[in-house]
Short mmCIF file of C-alpha atoms in Angstrom, two decimals:
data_model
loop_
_atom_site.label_atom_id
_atom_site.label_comp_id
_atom_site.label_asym_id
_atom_site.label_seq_id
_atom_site.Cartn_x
_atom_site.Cartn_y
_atom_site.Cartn_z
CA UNK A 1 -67.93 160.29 -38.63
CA UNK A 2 -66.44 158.93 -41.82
CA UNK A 3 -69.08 158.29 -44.88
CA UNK A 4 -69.34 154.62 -44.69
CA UNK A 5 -70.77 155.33 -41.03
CA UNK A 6 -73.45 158.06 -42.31
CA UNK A 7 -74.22 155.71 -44.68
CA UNK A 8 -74.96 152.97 -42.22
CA UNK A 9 -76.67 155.28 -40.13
CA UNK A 10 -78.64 155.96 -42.77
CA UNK A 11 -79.51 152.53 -43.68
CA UNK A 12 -80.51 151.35 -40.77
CA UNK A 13 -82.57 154.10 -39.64
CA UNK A 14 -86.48 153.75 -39.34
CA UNK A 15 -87.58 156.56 -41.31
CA UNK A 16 -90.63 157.97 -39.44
CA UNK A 17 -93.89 157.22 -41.12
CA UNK A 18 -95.30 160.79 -42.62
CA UNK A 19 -98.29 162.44 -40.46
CA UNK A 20 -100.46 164.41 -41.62
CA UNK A 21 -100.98 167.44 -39.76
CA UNK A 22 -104.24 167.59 -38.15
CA UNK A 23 -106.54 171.39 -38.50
CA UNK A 24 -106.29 173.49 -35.40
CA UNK A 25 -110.15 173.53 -35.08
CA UNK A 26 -112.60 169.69 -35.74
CA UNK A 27 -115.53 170.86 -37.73
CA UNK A 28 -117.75 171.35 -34.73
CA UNK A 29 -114.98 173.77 -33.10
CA UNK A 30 -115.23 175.72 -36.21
CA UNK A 31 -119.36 175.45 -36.28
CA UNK A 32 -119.33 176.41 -32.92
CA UNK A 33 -116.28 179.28 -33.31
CA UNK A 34 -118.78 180.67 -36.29
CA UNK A 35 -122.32 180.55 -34.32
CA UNK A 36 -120.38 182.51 -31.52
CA UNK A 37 -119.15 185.02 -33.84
CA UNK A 38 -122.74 185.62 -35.23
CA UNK A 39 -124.44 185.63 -32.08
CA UNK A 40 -121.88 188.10 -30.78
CA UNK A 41 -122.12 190.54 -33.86
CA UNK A 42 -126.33 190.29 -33.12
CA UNK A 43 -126.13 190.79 -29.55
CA UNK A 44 -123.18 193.78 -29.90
CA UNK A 45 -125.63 195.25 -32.18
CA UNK A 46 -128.34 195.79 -29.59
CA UNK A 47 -126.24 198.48 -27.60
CA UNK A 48 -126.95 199.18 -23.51
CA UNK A 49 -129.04 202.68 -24.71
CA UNK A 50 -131.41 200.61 -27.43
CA UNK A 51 -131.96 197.93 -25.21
CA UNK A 52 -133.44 200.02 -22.33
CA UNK A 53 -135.25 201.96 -24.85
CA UNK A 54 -136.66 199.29 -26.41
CA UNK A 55 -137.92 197.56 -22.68
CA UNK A 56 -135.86 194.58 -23.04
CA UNK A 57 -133.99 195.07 -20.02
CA UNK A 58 -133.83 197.65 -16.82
CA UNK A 59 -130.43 199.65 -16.75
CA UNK A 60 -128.72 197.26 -14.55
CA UNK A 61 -129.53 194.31 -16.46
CA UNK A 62 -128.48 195.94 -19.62
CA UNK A 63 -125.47 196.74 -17.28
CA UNK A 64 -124.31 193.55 -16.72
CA UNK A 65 -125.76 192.11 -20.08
CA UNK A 66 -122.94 194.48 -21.64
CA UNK A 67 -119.92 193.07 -19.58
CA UNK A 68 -120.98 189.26 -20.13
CA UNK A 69 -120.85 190.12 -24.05
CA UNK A 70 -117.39 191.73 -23.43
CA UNK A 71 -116.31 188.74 -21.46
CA UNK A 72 -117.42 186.43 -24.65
CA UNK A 73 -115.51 188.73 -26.84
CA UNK A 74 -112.66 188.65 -25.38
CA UNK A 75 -112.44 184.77 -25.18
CA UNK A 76 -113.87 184.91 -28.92
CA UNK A 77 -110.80 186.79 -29.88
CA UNK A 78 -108.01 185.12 -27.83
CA UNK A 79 -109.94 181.72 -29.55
CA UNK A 80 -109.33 183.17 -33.04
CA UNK A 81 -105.15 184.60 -32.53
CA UNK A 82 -104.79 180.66 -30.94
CA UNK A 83 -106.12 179.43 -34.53
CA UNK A 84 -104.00 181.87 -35.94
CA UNK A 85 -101.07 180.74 -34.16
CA UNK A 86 -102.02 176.67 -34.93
CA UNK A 87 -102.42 177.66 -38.75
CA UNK A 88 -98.59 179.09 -38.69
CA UNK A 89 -97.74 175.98 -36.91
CA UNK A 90 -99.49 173.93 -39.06
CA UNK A 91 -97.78 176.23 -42.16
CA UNK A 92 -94.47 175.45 -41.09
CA UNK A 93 -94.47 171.63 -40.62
CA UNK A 94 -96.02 171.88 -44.02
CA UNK A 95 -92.98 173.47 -45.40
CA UNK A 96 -90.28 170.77 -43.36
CA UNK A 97 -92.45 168.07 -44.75
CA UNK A 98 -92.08 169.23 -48.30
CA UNK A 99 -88.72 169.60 -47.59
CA UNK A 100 -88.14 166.28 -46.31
CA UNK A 101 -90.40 165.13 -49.87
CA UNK A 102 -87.66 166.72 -52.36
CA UNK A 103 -84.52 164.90 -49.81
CA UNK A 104 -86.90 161.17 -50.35
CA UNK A 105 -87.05 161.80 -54.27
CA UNK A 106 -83.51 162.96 -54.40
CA UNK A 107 -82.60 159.56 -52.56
CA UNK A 108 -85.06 157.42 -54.84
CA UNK A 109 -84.09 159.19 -58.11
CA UNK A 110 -80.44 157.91 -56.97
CA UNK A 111 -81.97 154.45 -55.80
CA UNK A 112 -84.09 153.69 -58.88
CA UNK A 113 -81.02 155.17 -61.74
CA UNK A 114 -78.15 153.19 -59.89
CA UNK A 115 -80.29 149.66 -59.60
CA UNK A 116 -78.18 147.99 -62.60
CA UNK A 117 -74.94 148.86 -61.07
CA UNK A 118 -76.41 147.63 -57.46
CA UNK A 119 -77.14 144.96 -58.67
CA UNK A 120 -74.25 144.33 -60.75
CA UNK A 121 -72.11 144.81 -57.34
CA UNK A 122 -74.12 142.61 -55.42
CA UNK A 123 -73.86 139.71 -58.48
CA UNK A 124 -70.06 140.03 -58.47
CA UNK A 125 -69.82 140.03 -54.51
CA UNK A 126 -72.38 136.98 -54.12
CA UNK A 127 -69.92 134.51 -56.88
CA UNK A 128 -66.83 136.02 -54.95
CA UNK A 129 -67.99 135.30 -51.34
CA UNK A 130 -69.44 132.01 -52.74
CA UNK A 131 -65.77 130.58 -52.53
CA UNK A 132 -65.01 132.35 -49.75
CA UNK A 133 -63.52 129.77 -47.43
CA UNK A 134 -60.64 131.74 -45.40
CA UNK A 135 -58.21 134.91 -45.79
CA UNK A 136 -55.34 133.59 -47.93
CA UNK A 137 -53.33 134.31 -51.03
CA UNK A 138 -56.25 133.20 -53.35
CA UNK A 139 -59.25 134.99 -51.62
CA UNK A 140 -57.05 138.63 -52.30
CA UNK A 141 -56.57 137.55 -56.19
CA UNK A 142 -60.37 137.13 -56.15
CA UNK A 143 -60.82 139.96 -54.65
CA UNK A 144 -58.86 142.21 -57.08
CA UNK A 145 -60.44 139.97 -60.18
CA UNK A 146 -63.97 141.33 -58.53
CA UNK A 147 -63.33 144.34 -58.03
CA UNK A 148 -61.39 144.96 -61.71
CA UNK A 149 -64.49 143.38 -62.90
CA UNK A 150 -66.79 145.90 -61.16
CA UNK A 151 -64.77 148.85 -62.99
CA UNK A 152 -63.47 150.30 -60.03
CA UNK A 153 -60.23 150.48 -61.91
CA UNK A 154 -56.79 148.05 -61.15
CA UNK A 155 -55.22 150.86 -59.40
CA UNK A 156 -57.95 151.06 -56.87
CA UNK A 157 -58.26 146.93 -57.03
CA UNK A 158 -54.42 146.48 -55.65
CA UNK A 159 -54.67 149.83 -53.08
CA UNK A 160 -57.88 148.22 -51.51
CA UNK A 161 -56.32 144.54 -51.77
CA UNK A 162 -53.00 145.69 -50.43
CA UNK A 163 -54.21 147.66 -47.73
CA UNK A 164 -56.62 144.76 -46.74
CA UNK A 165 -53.69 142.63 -46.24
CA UNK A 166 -52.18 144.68 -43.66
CA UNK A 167 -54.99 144.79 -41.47
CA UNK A 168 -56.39 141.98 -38.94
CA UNK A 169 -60.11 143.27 -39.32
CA UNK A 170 -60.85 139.84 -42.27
CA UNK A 171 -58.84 137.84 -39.91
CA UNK A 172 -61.67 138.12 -37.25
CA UNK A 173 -64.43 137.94 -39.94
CA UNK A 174 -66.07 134.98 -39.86
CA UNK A 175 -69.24 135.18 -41.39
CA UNK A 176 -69.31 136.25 -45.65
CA UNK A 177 -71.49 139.29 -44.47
CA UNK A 178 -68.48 140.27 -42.39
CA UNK A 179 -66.22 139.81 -44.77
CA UNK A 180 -68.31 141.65 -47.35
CA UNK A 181 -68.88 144.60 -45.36
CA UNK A 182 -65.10 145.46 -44.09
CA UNK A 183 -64.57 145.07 -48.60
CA UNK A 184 -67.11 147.78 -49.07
CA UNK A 185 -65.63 149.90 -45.85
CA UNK A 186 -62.18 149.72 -47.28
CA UNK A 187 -64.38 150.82 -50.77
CA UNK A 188 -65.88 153.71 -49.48
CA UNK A 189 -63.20 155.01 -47.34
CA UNK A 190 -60.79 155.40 -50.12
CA UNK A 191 -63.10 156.36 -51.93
CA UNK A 192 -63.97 159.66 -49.54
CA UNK A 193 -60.27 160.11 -48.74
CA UNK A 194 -60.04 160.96 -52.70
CA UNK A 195 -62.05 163.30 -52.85
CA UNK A 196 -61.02 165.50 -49.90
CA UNK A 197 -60.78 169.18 -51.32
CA UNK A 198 -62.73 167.95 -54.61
CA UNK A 199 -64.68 170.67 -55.84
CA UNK A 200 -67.72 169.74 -57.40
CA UNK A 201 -69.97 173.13 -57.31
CA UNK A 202 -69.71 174.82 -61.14
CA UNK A 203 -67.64 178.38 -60.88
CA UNK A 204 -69.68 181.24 -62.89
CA UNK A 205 -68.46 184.76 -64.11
CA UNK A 206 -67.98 187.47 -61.50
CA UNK A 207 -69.94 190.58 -61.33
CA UNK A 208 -72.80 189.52 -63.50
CA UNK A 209 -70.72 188.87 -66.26
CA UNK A 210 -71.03 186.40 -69.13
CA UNK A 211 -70.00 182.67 -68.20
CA UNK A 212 -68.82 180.58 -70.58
CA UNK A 213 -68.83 176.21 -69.87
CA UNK A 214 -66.98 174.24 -72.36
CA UNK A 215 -68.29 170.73 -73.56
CA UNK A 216 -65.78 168.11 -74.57
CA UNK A 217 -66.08 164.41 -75.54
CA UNK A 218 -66.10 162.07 -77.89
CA UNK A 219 -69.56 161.25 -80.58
CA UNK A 220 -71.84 159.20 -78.92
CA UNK A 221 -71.59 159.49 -75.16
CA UNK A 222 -74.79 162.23 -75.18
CA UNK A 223 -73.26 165.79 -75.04
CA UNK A 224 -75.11 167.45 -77.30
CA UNK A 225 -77.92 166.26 -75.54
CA UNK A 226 -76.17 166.94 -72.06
CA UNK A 227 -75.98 170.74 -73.26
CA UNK A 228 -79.67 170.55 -73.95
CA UNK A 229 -80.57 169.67 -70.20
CA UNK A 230 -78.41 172.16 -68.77
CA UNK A 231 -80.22 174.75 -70.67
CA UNK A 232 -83.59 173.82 -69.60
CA UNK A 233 -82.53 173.95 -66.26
CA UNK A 234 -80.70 177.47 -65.91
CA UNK A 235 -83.04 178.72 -68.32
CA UNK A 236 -85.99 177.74 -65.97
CA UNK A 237 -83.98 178.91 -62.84
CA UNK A 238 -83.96 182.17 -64.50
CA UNK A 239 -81.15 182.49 -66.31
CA UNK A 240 -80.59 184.08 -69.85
CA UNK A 241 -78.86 181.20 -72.17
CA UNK A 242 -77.16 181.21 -75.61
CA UNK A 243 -75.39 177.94 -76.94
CA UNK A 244 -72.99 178.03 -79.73
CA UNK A 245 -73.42 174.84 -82.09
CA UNK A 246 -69.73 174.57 -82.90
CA UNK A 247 -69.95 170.64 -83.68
CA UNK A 248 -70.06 171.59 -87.25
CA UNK A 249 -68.16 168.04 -88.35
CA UNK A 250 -70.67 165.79 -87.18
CA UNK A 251 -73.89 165.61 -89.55
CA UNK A 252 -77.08 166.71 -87.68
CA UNK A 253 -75.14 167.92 -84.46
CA UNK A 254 -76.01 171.37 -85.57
CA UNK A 255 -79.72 170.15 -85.95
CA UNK A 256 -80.06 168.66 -82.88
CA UNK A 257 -78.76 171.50 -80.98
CA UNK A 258 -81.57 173.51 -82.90
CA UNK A 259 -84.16 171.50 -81.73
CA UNK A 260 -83.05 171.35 -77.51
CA UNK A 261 -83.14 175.10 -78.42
CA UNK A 262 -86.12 175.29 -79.24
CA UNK A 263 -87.56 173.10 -76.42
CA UNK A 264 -86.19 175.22 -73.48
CA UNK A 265 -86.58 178.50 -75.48
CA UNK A 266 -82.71 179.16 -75.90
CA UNK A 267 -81.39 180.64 -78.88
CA UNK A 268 -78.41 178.92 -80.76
CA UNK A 269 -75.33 180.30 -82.59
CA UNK A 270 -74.57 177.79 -85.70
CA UNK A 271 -72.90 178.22 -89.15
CA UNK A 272 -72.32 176.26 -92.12
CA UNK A 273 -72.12 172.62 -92.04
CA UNK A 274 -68.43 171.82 -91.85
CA UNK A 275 -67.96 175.90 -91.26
CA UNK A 276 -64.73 176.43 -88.80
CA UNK A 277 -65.77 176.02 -85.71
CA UNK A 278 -64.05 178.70 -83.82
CA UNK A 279 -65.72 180.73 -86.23
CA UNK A 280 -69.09 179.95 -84.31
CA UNK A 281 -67.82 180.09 -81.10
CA UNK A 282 -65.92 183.51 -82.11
CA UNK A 283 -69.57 184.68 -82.84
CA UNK A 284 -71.64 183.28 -80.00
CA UNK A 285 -68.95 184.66 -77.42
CA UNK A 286 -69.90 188.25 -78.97
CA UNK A 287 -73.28 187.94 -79.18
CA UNK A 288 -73.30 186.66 -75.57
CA UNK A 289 -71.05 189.18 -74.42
CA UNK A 290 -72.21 192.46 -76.09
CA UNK A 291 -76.41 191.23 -75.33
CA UNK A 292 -75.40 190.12 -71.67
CA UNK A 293 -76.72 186.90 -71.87
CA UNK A 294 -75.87 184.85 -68.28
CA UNK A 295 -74.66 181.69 -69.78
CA UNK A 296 -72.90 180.25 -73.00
CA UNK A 297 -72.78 176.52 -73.74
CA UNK A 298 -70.57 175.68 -76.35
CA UNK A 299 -70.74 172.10 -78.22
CA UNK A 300 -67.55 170.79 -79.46
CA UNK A 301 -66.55 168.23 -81.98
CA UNK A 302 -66.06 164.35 -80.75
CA UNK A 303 -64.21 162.39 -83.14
CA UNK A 304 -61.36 160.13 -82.06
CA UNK A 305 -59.81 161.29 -78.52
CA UNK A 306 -56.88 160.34 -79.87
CA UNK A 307 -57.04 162.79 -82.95
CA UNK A 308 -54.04 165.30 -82.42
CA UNK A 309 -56.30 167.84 -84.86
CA UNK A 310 -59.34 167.97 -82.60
CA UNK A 311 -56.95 168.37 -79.48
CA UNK A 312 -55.61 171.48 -81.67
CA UNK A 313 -59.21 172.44 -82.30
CA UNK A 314 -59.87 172.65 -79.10
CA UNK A 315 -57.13 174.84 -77.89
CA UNK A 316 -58.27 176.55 -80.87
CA UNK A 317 -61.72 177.72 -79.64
CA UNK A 318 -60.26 178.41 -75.30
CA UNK A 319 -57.69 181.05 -77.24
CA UNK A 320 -60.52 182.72 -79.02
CA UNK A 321 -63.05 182.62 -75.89
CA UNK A 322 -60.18 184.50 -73.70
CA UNK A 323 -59.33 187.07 -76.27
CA UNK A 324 -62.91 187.87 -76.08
CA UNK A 325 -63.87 186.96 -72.44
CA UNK A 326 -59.92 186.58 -70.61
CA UNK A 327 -61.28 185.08 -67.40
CA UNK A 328 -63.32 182.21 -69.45
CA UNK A 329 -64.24 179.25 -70.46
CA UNK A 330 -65.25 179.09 -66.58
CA UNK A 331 -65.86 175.68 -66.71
CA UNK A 332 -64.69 172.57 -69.36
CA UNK A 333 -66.80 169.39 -68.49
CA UNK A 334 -65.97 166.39 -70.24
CA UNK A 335 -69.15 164.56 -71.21
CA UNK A 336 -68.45 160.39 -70.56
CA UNK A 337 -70.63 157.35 -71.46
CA UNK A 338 -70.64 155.44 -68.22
CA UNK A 339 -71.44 152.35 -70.27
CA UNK A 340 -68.11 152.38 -71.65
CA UNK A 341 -66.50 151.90 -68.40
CA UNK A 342 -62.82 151.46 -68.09
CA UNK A 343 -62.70 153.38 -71.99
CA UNK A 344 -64.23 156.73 -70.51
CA UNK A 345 -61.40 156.63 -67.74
CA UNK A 346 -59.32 156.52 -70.67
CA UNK A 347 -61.15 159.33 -72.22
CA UNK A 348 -60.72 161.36 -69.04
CA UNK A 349 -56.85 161.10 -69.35
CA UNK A 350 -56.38 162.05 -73.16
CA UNK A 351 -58.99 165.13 -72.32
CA UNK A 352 -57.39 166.07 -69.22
CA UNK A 353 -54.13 166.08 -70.50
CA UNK A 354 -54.96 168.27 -73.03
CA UNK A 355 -58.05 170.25 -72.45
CA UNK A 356 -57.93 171.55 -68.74
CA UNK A 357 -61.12 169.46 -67.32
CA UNK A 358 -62.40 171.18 -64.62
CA UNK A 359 -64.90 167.92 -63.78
CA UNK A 360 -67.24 165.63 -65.65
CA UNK A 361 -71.06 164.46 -67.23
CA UNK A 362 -71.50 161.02 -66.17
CA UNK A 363 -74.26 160.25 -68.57
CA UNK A 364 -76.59 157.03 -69.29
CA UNK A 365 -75.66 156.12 -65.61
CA UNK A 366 -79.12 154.34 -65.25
CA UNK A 367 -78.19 151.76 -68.42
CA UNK A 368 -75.19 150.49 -66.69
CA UNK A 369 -73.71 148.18 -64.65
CA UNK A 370 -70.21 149.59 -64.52
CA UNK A 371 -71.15 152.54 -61.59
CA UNK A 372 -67.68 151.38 -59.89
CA UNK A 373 -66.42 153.73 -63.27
CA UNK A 374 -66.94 156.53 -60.30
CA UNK A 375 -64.47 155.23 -57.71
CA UNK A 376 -61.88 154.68 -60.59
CA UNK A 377 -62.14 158.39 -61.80
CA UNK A 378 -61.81 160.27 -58.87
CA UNK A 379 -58.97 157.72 -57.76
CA UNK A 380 -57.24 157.92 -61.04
CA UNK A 381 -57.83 161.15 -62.53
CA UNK A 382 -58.83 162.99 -58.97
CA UNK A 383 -61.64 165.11 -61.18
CA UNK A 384 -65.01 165.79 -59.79
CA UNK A 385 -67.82 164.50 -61.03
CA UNK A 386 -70.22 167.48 -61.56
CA UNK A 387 -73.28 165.96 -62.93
CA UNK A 388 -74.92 162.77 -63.38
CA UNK A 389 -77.74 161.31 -65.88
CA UNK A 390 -80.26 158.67 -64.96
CA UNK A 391 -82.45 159.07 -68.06
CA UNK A 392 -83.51 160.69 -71.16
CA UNK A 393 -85.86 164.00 -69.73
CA UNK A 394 -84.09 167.34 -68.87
CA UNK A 395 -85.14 166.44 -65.11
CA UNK A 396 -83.04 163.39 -65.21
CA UNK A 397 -79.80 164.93 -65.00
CA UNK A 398 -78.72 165.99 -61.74
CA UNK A 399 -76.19 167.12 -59.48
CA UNK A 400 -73.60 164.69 -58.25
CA UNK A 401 -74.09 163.68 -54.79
CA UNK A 402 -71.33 161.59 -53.23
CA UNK A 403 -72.73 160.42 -50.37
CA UNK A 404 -76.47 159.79 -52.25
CA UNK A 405 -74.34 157.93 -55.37
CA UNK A 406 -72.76 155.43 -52.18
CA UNK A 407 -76.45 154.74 -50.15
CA UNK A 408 -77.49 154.05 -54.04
CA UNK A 409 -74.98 152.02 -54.72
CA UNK A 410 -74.22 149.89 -51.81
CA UNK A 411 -77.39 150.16 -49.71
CA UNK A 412 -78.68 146.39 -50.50
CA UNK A 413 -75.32 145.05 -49.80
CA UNK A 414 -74.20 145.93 -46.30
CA UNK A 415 -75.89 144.48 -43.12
#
């Protein structure tokens, strides 16, 4: 099942309304489970012996006064492993319903950050299927001016228009729904074929050892800030973090560093303002090797991705991390504005050419209408997207789902 089909599924699911689990035991159960108990405990107390000795009853009263309280223990006690058993029950569907919560807020984190670029999508669609009279030369020249216009990139435009052409499927679609939903098909399924063998999980040392991620970019497009999430979140998963503040061009990048630092209790390695910046990274990468610390972050400089002397900078700083470290940096993520559209896919070339990417910071995704920037990258540049903002609080970054980043996208558009 292909992932325009999940999706589908998906949307046209009834999600079951959330139950709350009832208690084992109503309130008078439990009353009556508890007056039991005590008149049990009161009646076990008066033994066979004391209660002939007393006169209550003769021996063979007291005899059979002694099995009937067994009998009630017994059923006490079989009542009490049965509320047991509910309250493990009861335990567990607790636990699948709070997993099922954290899948819902994944989805509506997606849902709510990607509602510009929905609607954006739908906009673009709605004017384009507005003229939409039959299949002919004009409608795929539309089509590609839509879809250019969308930023899924003019390489994609032509595939999706030329491959469109060759099959019958629009010829048979009538109605502009129809139409509109074999577009978005063609969309998705290129988009998935892409991205077979993508590898989006981040790679960390082996054997406990220091691991070392890269940031690269250019000023502006939030990866200072980007490093600063990151660290709250391994830090609060547990891990030991050091970042290395070796943006030492840009005035109050050290600074800023300083002060996500100091939010999310991470120490930072900075020097001088306009200090060499291999120098700090030569430092951090000793201090975070020799003090075993689980994680270095190192911020780069960002000027002009066309500036031959950062390029050299950077190679710069990887040949002093693997003198120190040879197996590192473990990861190089290249921070992009998705605002900029079709310019950050032209970021992603200069920086892959030069800096070994291993995937990419999609960052102020929620601000945008240009989320078709996603389809163009992995088309174009076939590099993972690793991570994805939706806002300014640590929390707001997360992990790139494909399929999630598709429902999000597309959701309000297909029938």
């Amino acid at each position: 099942m292909g992932l325009f089909d999940i999706f589908r599924k998906k949307k046209n699911n009834v999600e079951p309304e959330s139950t709350t689990t009832s208690e084992s035991l109503s309130e008078s159960q439990s009353e009556s489970l508890s007056q039991s108990n005590s008149e049990t405990t009161t009646s076990s107390a008066l033994t066979q012996p004391v209660m002939e000795q007393v006169g209550l009853v003769d021996e063979h009263e007291a005899d059979e006064w002694s099995k009937a309280l067994d009998k009630k223990s017994e059923a006490i006690h079989d009542l009490s492993e049965s509320e047991s058993e509910s309250e493990s029950e009861s335990e567990s569907e607790s636990e699948s319903e709070s997993e099922i919560e954290v899948e819902r807020n994944e989805q509506q984190v997606y849902d709510e950050g990607l509602k510009k670029s929905r609607t954006g999508f739908a906009e673009r669609f709605n004017r384009f299927l507005a003229n939409f009279r039959t299949v002919d030369e004009d409608f795929f020249e539309d089509l590609e001016e839509t879809l250019v216009g969308a930023d899924v990139g003019f390489d994609m435009a032509i595939k999706i228009s030329d491959e469109l052409r060759e099959e019958v499927k629009l010829a048979n679609a009538k109605r502009k729904e129809d139409v509109r939903d074999v577009i978005i098909k063609k969309m998705v399924d290129l988009y998935e074929a892409d991205g077979v063998n993508e590898d989006t999980q981040m790679h960390f040392a082996p054997n406990g050892s220091t691991t070392v991620i890269l940031f690269v970019g250019v000023n502006g497009v939030g990866k200072t800030t980007t490093i600063g999430k990151l660290a709250s979140k391994y830090q609060q998963a547990g891990k030991s973090v050091l970042l290395a503040a070796a943006d030492t061009f840009r005035a109050g990048a050290t600074k800023q560093l300083q002060e996500w630092g100091e939010r999310a209790n991470v120490p930072v390695v900075a020097g001088k303002e306009k200090a060499d910046p291999a120098s700090v990274v030569f430092e951090a990468v000793a201090k975070a090797r020799d003090e075993h610390y689980d994680i270095l972050f190192v911020d780069t400089a960002g000027r002009l991705q066309n500036n031959v002397n950062l390029m050299q900078e950077l190679e710069k700083m990887k040949r002093i991390i693997q003198r120190e470290i040879p197996d590192a940096p473990h990861e190089v993520l290249l921070v992009l504005d998705a605002t900029t559209g079709q310019n950050a896919l032209q970021q992603a070339k200069l920086f892959k050419d030069s800096s070994d990417v291993t995937g990419i910071v999609l960052t102020k995704m929620d601000g945008t209408a240009k989320g078709g920037i996603v389809f163009a990258i992995r088309n174009e540049m076939h590099l993972p997207v690793k991570w994805i903002g939706f806002g300014e609080k640590a929390s707001d970054l997360r992990e790139f789902k494909p399929d999630e980043f598709v429902y999000g996208l597309f959701k309000e558009l297909v029938s």
